[in-house]
Short mmCIF file of C-alpha atoms and ligand atoms in Angstrom, two decimals:
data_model
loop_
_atom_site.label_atom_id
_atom_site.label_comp_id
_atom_site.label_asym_id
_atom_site.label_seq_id
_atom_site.Cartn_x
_atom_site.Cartn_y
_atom_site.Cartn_z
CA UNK Y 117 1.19 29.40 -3.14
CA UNK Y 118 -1.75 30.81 -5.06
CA UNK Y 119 -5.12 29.14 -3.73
CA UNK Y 120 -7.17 30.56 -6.50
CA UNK Y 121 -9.73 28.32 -7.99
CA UNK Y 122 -9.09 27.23 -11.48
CA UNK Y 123 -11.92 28.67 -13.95
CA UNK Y 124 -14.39 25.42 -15.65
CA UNK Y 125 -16.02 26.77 -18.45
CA UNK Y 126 -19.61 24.97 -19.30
CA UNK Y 127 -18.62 23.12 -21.62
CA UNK Y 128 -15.66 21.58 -19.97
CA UNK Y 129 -17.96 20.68 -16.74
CA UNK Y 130 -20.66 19.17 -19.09
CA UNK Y 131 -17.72 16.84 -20.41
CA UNK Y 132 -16.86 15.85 -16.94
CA UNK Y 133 -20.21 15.42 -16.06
CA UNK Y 134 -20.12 12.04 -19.01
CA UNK Y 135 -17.67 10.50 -17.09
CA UNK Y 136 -19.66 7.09 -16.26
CA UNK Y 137 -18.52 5.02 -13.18
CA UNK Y 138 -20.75 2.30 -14.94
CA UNK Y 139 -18.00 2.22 -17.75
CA UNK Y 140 -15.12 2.45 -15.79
CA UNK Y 141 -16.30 -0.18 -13.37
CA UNK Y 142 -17.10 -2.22 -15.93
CA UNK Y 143 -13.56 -1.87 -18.19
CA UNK Y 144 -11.57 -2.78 -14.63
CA UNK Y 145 -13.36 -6.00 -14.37
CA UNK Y 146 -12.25 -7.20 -17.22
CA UNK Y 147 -8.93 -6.32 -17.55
CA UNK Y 148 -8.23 -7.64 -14.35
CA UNK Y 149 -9.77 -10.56 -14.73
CA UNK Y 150 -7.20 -11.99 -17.05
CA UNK Y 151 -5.49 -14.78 -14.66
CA UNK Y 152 -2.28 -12.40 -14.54
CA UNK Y 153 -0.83 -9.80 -17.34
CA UNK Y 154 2.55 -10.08 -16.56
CA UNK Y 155 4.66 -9.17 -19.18
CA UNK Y 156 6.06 -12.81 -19.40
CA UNK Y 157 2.94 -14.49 -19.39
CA UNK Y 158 0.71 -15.71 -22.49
CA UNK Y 159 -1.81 -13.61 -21.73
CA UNK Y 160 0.04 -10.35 -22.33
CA UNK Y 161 -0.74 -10.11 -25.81
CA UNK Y 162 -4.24 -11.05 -25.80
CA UNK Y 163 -4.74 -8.02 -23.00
CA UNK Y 164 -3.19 -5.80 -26.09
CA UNK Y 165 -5.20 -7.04 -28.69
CA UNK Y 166 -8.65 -6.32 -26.17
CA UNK Y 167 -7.11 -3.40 -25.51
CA UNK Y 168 -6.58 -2.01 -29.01
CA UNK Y 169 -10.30 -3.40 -30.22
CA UNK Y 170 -11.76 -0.76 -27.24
CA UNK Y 171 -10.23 2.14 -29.14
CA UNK Y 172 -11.34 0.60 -32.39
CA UNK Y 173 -15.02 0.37 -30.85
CA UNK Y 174 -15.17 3.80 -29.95
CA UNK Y 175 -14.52 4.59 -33.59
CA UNK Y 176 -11.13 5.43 -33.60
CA UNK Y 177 -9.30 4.64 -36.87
CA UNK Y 178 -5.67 5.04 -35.80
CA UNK Y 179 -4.99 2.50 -33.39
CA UNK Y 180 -1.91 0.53 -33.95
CA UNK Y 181 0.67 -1.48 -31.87
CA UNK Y 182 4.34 -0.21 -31.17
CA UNK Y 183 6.31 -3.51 -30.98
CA UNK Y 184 9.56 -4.19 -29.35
CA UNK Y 185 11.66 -6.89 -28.30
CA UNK Y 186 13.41 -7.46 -25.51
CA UNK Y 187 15.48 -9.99 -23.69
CA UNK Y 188 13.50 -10.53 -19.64
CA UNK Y 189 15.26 -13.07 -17.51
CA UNK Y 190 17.27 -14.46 -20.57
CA UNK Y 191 14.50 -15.28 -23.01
CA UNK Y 192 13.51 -12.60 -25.81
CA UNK Y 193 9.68 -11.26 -25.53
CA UNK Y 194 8.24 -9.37 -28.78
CA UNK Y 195 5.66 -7.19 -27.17
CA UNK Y 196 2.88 -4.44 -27.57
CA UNK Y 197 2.58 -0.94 -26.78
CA UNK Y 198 -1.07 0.19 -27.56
CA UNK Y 199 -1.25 3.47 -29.24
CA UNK Y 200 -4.24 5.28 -30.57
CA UNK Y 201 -4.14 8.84 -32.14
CA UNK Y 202 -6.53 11.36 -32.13
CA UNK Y 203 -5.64 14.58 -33.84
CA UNK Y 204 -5.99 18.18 -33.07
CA UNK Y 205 -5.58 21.38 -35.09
CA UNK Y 206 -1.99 22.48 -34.11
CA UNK Y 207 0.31 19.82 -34.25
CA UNK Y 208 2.99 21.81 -32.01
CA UNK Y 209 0.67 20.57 -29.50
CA UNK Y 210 1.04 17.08 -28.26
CA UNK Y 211 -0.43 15.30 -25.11
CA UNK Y 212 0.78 11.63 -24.38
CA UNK Y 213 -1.90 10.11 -21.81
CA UNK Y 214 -0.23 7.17 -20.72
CA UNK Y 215 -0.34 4.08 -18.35
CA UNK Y 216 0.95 0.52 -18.00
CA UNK Y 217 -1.01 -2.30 -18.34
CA UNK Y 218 1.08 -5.36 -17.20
CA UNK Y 219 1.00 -6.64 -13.74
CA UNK Y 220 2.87 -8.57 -11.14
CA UNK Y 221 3.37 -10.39 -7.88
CA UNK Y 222 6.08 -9.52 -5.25
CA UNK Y 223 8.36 -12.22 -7.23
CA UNK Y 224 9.06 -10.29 -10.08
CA UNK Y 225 10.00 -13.21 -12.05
CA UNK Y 226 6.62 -14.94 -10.94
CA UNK Y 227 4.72 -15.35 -14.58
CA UNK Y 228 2.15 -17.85 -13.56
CA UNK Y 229 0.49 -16.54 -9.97
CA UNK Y 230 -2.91 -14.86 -10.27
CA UNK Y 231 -2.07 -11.03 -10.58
CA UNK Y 232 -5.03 -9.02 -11.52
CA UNK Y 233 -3.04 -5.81 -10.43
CA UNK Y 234 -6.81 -4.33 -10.17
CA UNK Y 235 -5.26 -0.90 -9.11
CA UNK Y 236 -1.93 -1.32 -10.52
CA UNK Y 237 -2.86 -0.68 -13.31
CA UNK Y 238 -5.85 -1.50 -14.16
CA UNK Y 239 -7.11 1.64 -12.44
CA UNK Y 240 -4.81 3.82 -14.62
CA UNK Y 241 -5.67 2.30 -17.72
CA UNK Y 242 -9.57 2.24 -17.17
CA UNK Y 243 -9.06 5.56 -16.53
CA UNK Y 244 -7.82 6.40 -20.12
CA UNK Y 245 -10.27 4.34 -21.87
CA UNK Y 246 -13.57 6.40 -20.51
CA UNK Y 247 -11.49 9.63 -21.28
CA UNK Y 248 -10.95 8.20 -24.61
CA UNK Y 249 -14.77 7.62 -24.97
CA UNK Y 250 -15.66 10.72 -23.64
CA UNK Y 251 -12.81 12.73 -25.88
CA UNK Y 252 -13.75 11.36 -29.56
CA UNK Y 253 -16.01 13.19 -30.91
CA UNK Y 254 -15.05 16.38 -29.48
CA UNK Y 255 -12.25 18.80 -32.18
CA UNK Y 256 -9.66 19.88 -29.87
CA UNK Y 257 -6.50 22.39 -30.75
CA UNK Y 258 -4.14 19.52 -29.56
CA UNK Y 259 -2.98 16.22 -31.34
CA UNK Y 260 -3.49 13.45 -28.55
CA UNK Y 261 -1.74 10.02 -27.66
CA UNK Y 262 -3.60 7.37 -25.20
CA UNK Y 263 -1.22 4.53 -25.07
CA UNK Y 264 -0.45 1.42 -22.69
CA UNK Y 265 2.37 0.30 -22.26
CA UNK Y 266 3.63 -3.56 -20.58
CA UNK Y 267 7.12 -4.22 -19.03
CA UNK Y 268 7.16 -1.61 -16.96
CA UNK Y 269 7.22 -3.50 -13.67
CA UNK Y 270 10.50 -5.02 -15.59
CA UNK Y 271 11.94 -1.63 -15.61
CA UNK Y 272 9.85 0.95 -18.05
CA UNK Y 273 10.30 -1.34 -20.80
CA UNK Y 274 7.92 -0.11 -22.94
CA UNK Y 275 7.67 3.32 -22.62
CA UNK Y 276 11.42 3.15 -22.97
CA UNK Y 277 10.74 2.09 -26.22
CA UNK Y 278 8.66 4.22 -26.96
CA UNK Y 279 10.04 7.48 -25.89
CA UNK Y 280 13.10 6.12 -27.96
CA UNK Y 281 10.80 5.85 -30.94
CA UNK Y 282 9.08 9.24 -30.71
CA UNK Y 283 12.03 10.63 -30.22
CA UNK Y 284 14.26 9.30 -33.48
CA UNK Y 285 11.02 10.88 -35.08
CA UNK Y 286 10.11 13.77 -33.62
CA UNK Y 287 10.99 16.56 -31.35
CA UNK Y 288 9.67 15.55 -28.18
CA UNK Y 289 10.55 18.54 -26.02
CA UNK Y 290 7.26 19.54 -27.05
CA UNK Y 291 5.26 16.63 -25.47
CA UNK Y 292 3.18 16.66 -22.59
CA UNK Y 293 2.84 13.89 -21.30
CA UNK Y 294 0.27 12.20 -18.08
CA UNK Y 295 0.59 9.49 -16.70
CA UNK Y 296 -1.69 7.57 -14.31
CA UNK Y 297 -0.24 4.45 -12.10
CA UNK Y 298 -2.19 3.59 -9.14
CA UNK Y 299 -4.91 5.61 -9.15
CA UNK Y 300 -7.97 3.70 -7.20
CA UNK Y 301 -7.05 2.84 -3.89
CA UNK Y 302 -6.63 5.86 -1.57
CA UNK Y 303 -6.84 3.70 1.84
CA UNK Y 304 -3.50 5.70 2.86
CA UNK Y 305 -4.44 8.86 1.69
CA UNK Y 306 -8.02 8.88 2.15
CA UNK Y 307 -9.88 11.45 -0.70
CA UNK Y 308 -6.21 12.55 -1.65
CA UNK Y 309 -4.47 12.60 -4.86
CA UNK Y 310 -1.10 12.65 -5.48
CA UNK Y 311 0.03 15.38 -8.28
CA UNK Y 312 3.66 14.47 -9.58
CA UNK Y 313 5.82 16.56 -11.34
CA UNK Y 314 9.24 16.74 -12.88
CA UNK Y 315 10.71 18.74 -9.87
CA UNK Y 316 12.45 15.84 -7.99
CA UNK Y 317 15.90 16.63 -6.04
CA UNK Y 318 17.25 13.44 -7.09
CA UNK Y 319 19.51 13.75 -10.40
CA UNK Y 320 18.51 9.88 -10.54
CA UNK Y 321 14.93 11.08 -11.25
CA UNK Y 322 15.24 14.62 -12.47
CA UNK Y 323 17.76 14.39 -15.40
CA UNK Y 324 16.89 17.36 -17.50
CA UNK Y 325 16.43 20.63 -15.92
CA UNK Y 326 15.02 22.66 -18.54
CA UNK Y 327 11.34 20.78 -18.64
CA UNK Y 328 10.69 21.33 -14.75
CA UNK Y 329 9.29 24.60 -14.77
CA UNK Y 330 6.61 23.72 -17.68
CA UNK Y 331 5.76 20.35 -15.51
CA UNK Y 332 5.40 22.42 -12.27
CA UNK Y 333 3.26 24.88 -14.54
CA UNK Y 334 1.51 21.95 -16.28
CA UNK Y 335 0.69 20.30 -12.60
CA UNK Y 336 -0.88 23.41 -11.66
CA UNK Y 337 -4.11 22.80 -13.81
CA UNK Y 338 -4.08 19.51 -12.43
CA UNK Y 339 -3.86 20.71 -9.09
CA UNK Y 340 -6.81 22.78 -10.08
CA UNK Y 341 -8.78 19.82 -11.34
CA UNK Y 342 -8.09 18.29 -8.31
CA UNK Y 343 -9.99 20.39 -6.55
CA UNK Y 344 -12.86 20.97 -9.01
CA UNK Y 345 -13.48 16.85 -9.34
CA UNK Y 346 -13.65 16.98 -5.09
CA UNK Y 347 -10.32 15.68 -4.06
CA UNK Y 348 -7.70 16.90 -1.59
CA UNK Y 349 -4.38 16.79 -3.50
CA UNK Y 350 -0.82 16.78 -2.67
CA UNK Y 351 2.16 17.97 -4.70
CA UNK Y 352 4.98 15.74 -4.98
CA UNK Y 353 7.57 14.89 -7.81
CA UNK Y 354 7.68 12.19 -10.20
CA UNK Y 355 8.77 8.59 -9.34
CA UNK Y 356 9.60 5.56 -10.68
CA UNK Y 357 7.15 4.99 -13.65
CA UNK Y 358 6.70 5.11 -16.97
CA UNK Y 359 6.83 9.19 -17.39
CA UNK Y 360 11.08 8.90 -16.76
CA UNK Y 361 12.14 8.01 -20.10
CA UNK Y 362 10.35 11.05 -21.42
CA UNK Y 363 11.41 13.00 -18.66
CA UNK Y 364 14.63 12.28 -19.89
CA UNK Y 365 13.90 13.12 -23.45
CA UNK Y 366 13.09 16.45 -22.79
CA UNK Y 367 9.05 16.12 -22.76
CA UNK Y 368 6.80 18.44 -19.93
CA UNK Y 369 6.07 14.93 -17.90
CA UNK Y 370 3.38 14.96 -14.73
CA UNK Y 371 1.73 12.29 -13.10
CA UNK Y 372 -1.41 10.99 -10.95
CA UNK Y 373 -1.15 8.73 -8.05
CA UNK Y 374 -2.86 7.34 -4.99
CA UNK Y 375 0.20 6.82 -2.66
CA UNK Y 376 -0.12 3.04 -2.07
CA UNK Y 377 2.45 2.06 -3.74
CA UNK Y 378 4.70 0.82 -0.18
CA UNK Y 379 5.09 -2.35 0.32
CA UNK Y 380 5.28 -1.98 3.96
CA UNK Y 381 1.63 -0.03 4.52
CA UNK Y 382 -0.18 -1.76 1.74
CA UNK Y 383 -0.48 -5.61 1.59
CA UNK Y 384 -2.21 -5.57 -1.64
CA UNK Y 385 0.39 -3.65 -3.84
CA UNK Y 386 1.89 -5.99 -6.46
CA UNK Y 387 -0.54 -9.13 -4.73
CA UNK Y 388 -2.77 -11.46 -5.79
CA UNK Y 389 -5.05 -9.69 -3.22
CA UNK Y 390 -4.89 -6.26 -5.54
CA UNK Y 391 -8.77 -7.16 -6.70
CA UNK Y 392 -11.80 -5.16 -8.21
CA UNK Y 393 -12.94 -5.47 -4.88
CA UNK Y 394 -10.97 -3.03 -3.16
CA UNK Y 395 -11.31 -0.29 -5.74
CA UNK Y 396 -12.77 2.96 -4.39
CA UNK Y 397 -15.21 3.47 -7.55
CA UNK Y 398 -15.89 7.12 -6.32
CA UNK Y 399 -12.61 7.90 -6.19
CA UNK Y 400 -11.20 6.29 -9.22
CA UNK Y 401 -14.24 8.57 -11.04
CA UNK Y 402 -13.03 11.69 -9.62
CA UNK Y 403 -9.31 11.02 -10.58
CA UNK Y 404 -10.51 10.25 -13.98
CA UNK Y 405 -12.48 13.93 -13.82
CA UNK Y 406 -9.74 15.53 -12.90
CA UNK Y 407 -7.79 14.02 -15.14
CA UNK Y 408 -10.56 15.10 -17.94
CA UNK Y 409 -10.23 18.52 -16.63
CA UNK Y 410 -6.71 18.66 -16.84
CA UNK Y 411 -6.56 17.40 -20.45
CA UNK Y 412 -9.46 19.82 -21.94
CA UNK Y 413 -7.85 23.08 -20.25
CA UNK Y 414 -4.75 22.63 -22.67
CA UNK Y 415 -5.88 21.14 -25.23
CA UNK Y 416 -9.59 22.07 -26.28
CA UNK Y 417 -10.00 25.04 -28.95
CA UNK Y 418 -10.95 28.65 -27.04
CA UNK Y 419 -14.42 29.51 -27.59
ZN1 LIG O 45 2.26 0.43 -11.62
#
């Protein structure tokens, strides 16, 4: 495997250098301090409307909600994906960054505990919003996608729906998508980070062949951003989260994780003990760099 270092322009590592832990800090707070944002509870909603309204701060215009209903534990939910749209040059270019924004307890069905799923997802999403920030005023060759999606901890609700969407609209073999789920506490895998991609043995997780090369390709920058933003990495393949339904769709699909999502190593995941408080803010600002990186090597116009 090659070991050469990925080239940063200067004007990619002056964009990374905005990335504010001040912001990102800040943006986790709040979301997770909504009693719980499970995808049952009353609060769900309001967590997409607060959500939406940071996009519309930043001075994004397109910024809408992609509805859906669907039947949870035999009541019918009508819920929000949040998706804002910034667009490129070349619209054969498309780059989905994605992550969930519900949360849970270990009881699944639990609506009511206190869940502020501070690193699931929380971390993900905060994530997206300073890239967001950072991203707007800049013209890039690429169309981009930042959306948040809830019922995934029900079983990829939304992005289910939303790959389903795209798709009756769109050719999405072209998508590339990222997705960030857990990506703040790297107690396991101290100063690590966890590059997915659509390579996985498993049928169950790998169901169209003809995207894994382009994923493996397109996890190689962020391999190389790994190391520029100062963390170890490790390559592994895609996993139970919301980049499967594109996967399956046909889209180039790679991911970003902290490996602490076992139940048996980490007492915190899906807890009401998975608090702001155990957030590695260095880290979580280095995944977000690298995730910067990753983004503006694709998708920024050649100088
Ligand atoms: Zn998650």
């Amino acid at each position: 495997m090659s070991t050469k270092k990925i080239e940063v322009d200067d004007a990619i590592k002056s964009l990374l250098r905005e990335v504010s832990s001040d912001n990102i800090r800040s943006n986790l707070i709040t979301i997770s301090s909504y009693h719980t944002r499970h995808t049952k509870s009353k609060y769900i909603n309001e967590v997409a409307e607060w959500l939406k309204n940071q996009f519309k701060i930043m001075g994004y215009q397109n910024v809408s909600f992609h509805t859906y209903r669907e039947n949870i534990d035999g009541d019918d939910y009508d819920l929000r994906n949040i998706v804002c749209k910034k667009y490129g040059i070349n619209s054969e270019c498309v780059i989905i960054l994605c992550a969930h924004y519900d949360s849970r307890v270990k009881k699944l069905r639990d609506s009511t505990s206190r869940a502020p799923g501070a690193n699931d997802n929380a971390s993900g999403v905060s994530a997206i919003l300073e890239i967001a920030r950072i991203l707007y005023k800049q013209k890039l060759y690429c169309n981009l996608q930042f959306v948040f999606f809830s019922g995934e901890e029900q079983g990829l609700l939304g992005s289910k729906h939303y790959a389903k969407f795209l798709k009756e609209k769109n050719n999405i073999s072209k998508y590339r998508l990222i997705n960030l789920d857990m990506v703040g506490y790297p107690q396991l895998n101290p100063g690590l980070v966890i590059v997915e991609r659509d390579n996985n043995t498993k049928l169950r997780y790998n169901k169209v062949r003809e995207n894994d090369a382009d994923s493996v390709k397109f996890g190689n920058i962020m391999r190389g951003m790994s190391r520029y933003a100062g963390l170890q990495y490790r390559l592994d393949s895609i996993y139970d989260s919301d980049y499967e339904h594109f996967e399956e769709e046909g889209s180039i699909v790679i991911g970003a994780y902290d490996g602490s999502g076992q139940e048996d190593l980490n007492p915190h995941y899906h807890d009401t003990s998975d608090t702001a408080s155990l957030i590695d803010w260095n880290y979580l600002n280095a995944v977000t760099k690298m995730v910067l990186g990753t983004i503006l090597k694709v998708a920024r116009l050649p100088s």
